PDB file of C-alpha atoms in Angstrom:
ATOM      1  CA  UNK M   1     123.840 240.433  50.022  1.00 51.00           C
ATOM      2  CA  UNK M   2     123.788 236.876  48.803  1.00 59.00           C
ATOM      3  CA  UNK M   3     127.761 236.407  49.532  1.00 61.00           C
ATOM      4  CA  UNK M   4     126.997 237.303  52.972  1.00 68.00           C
ATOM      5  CA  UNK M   5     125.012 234.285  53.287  1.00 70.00           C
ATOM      6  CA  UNK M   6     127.724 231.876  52.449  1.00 68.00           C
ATOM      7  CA  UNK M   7     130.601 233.529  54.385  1.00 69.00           C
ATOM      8  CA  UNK M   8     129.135 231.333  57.423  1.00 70.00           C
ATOM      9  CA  UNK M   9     129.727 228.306  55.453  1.00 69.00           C
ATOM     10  CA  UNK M  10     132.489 229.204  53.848  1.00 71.00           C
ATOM     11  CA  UNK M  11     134.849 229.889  57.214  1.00 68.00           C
ATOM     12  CA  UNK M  12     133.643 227.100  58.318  1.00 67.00           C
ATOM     13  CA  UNK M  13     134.565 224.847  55.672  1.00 67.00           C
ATOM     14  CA  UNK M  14     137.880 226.145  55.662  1.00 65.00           C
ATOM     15  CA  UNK M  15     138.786 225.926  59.300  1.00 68.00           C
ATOM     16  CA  UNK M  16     137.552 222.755  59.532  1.00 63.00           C
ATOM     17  CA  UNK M  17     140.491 222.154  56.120  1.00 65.00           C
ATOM     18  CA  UNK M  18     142.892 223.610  58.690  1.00 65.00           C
ATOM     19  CA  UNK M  19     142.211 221.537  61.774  1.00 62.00           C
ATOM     20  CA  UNK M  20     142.099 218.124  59.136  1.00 61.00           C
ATOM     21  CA  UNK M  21     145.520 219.505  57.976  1.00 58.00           C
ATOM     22  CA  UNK M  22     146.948 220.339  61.705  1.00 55.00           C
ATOM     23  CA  UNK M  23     145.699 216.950  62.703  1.00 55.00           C
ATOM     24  CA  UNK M  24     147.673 215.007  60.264  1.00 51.00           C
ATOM     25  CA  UNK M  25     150.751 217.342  60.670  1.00 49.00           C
ATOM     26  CA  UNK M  26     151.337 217.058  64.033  1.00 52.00           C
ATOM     27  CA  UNK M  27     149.618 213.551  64.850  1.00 59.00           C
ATOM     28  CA  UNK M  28     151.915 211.782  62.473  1.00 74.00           C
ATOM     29  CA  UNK M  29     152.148 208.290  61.588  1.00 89.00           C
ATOM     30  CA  UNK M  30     153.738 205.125  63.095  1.00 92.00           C
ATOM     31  CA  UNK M  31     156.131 203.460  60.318  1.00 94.00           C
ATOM     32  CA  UNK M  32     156.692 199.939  61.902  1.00 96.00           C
ATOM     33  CA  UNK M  33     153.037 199.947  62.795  1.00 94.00           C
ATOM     34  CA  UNK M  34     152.929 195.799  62.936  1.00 93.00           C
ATOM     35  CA  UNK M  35     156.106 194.850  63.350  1.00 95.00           C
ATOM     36  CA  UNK M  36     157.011 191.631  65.037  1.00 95.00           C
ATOM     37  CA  UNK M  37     159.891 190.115  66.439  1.00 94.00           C
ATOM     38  CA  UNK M  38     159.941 187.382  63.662  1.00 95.00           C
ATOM     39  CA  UNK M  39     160.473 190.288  61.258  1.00 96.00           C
ATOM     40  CA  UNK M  40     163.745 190.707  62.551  1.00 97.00           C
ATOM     41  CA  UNK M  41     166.397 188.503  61.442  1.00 97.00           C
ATOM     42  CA  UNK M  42     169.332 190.261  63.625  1.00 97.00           C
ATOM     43  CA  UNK M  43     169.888 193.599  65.248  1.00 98.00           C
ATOM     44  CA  UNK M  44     172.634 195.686  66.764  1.00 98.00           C
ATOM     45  CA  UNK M  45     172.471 199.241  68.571  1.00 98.00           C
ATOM     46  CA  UNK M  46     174.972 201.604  68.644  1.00 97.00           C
ATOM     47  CA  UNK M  47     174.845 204.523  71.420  1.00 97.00           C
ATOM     48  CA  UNK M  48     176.532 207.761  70.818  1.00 95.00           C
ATOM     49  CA  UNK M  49     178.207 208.578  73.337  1.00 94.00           C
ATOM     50  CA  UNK M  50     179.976 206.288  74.488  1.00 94.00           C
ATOM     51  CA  UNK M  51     180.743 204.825  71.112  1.00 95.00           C
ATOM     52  CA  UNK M  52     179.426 200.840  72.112  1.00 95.00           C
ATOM     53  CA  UNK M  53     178.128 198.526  69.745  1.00 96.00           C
ATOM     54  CA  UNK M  54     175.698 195.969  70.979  1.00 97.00           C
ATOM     55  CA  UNK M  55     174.191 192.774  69.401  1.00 97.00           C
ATOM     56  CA  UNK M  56     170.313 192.071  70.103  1.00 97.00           C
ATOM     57  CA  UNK M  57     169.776 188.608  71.679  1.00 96.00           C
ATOM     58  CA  UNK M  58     165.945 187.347  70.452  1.00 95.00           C
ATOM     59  CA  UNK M  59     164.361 188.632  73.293  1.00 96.00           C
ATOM     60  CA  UNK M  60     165.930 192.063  72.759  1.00 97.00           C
ATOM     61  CA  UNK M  61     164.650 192.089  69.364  1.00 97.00           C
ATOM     62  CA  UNK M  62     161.090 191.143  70.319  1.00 97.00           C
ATOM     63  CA  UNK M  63     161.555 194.286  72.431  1.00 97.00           C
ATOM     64  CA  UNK M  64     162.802 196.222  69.527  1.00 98.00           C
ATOM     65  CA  UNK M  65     160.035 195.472  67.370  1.00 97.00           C
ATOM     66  CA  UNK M  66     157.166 196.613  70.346  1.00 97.00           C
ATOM     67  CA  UNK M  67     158.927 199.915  70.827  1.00 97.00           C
ATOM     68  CA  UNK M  68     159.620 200.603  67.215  1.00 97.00           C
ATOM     69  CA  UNK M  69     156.087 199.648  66.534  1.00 96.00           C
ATOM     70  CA  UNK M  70     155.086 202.594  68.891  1.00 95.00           C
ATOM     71  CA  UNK M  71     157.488 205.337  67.341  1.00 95.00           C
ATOM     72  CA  UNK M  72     155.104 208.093  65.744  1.00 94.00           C
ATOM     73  CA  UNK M  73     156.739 210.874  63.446  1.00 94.00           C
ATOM     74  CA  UNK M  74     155.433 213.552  61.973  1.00 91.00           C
ATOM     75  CA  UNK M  75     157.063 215.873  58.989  1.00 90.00           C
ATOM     76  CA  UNK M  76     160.416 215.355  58.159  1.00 93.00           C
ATOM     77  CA  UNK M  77     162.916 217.750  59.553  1.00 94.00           C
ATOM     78  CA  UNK M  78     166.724 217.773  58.787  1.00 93.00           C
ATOM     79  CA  UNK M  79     167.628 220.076  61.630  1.00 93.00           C
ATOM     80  CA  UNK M  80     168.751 217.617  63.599  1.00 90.00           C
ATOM     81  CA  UNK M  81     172.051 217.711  61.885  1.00 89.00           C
ATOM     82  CA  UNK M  82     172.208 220.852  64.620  1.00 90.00           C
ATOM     83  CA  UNK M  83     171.740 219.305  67.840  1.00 89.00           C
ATOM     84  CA  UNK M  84     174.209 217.781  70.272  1.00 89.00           C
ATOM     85  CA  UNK M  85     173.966 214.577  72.831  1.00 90.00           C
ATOM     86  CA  UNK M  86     172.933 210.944  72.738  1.00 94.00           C
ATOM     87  CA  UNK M  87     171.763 208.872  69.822  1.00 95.00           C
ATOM     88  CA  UNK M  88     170.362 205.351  69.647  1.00 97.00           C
ATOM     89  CA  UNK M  89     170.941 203.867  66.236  1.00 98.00           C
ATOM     90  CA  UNK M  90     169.464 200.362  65.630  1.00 98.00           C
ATOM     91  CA  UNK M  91     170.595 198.661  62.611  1.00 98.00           C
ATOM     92  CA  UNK M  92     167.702 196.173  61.696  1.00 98.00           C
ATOM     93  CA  UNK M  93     168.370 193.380  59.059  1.00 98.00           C
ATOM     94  CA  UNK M  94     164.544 192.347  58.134  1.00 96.00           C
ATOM     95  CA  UNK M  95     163.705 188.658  57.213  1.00 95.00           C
ATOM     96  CA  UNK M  96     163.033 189.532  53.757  1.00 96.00           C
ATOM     97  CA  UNK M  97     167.294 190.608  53.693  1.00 96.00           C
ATOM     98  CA  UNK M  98     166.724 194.103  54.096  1.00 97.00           C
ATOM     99  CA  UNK M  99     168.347 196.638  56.284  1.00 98.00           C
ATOM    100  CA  UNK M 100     167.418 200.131  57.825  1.00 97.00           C
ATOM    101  CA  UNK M 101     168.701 202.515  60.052  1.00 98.00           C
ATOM    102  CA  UNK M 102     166.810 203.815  63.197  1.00 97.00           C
ATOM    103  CA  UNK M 103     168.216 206.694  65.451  1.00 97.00           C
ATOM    104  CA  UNK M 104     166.784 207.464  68.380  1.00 95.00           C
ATOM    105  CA  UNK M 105     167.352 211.306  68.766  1.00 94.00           C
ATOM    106  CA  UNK M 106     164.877 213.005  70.856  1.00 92.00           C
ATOM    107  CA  UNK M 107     163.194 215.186  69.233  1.00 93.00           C
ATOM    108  CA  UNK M 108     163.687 213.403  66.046  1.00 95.00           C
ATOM    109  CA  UNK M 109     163.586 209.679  64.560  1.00 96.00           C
ATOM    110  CA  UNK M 110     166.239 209.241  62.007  1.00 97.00           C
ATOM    111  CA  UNK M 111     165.062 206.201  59.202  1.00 97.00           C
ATOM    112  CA  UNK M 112     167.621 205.359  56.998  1.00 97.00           C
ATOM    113  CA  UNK M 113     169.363 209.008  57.134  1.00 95.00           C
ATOM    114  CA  UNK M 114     165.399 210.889  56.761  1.00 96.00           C
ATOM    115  CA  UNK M 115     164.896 213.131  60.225  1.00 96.00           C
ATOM    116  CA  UNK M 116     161.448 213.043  61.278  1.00 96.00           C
ATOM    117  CA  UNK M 117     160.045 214.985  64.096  1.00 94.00           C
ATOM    118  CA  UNK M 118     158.937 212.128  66.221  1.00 93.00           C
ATOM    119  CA  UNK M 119     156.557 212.041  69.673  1.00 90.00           C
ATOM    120  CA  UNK M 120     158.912 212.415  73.008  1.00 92.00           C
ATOM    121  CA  UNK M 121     157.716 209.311  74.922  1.00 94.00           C
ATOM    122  CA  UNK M 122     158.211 206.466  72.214  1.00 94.00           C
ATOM    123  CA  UNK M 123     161.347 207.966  71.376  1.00 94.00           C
ATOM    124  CA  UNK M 124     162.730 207.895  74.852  1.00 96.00           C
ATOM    125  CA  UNK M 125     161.520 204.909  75.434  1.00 97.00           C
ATOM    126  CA  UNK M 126     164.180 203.326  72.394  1.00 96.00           C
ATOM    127  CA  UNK M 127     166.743 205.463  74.363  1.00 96.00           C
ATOM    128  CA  UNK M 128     166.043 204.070  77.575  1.00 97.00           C
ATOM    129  CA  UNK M 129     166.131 200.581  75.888  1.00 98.00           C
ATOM    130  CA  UNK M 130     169.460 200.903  74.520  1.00 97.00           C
ATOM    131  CA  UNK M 131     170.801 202.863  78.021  1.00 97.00           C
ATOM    132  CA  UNK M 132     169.711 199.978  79.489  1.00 97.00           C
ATOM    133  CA  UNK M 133     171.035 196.813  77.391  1.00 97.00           C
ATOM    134  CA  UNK M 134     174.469 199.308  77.700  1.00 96.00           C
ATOM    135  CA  UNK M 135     173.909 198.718  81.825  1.00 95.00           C
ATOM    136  CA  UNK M 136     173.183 195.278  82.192  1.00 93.00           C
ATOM    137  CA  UNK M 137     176.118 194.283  79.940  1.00 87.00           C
ATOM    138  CA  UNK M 138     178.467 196.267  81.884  1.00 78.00           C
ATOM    139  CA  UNK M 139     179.465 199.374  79.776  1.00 63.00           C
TER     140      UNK M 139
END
């Protein structure tokens, strides 16, 4: 009889675990939450297709740094090793001398060879930026 009486509590207790757990799962974190354009000492893009290489002017990178400060992933996820079509990858060379790698590859952010599943909009939003720079410069 007295179990009965905690059941209630009990189910309770543990869905609200589960929706904690769910929330932090799928509403990921942002990991150049912060970043600012005098972080970046000098950055390139490279968009695959059409194999081009671009150098970020300062403005550019002041760009960068907003829409990388907006990418938010979630658990990491290798599959994207199995997808085909465009990719973004910004090589970023800090101010402190260090470098990472960020792909663009909707569904996925790729840090420094890590997939992450990643939110669409802030994701496209890098593609977009690259697509674009690719435009104006006449590729």
């Amino acid at each position: 009889m007295r179990r009965r009486k905690y059941l209630p509590a009990i189910g309770a207790a543990a869905l609200l675990l589960a929706a904690l757990a769910a929330g932090l799962l799928f509403w990921g974190r942002r990991p150049f939450r912060g970043l600012e354009a005098a972080d970046i000492a000098s950055a390139s893009v490279a968009l695959m297709p059409p194999d081009v290489t671009l150098e970020l002017d300062e403005t550019e990178m002041g760009t960068l740094a907003e829409l990388l400060g907006e990418v938010r992933i979630t658990r990491p996820d290798q599959s994207w090793t199995e997808y085909a079509g465009q990719a973004v990858q910004f090589t970023v060379t800090f101010a402190d001398g260090t470098e990472t790698e960020v792909t663009g590859y909707n569904p996925f952010l790729i840090i420094d060879g890590t997939g992450y599943r990643t939110a669409y909009e802030p994701c496209e939003a890098l593609n977009r930026f690259a697509n674009e720079l690719l435009r104006q410069r006449g590729g």
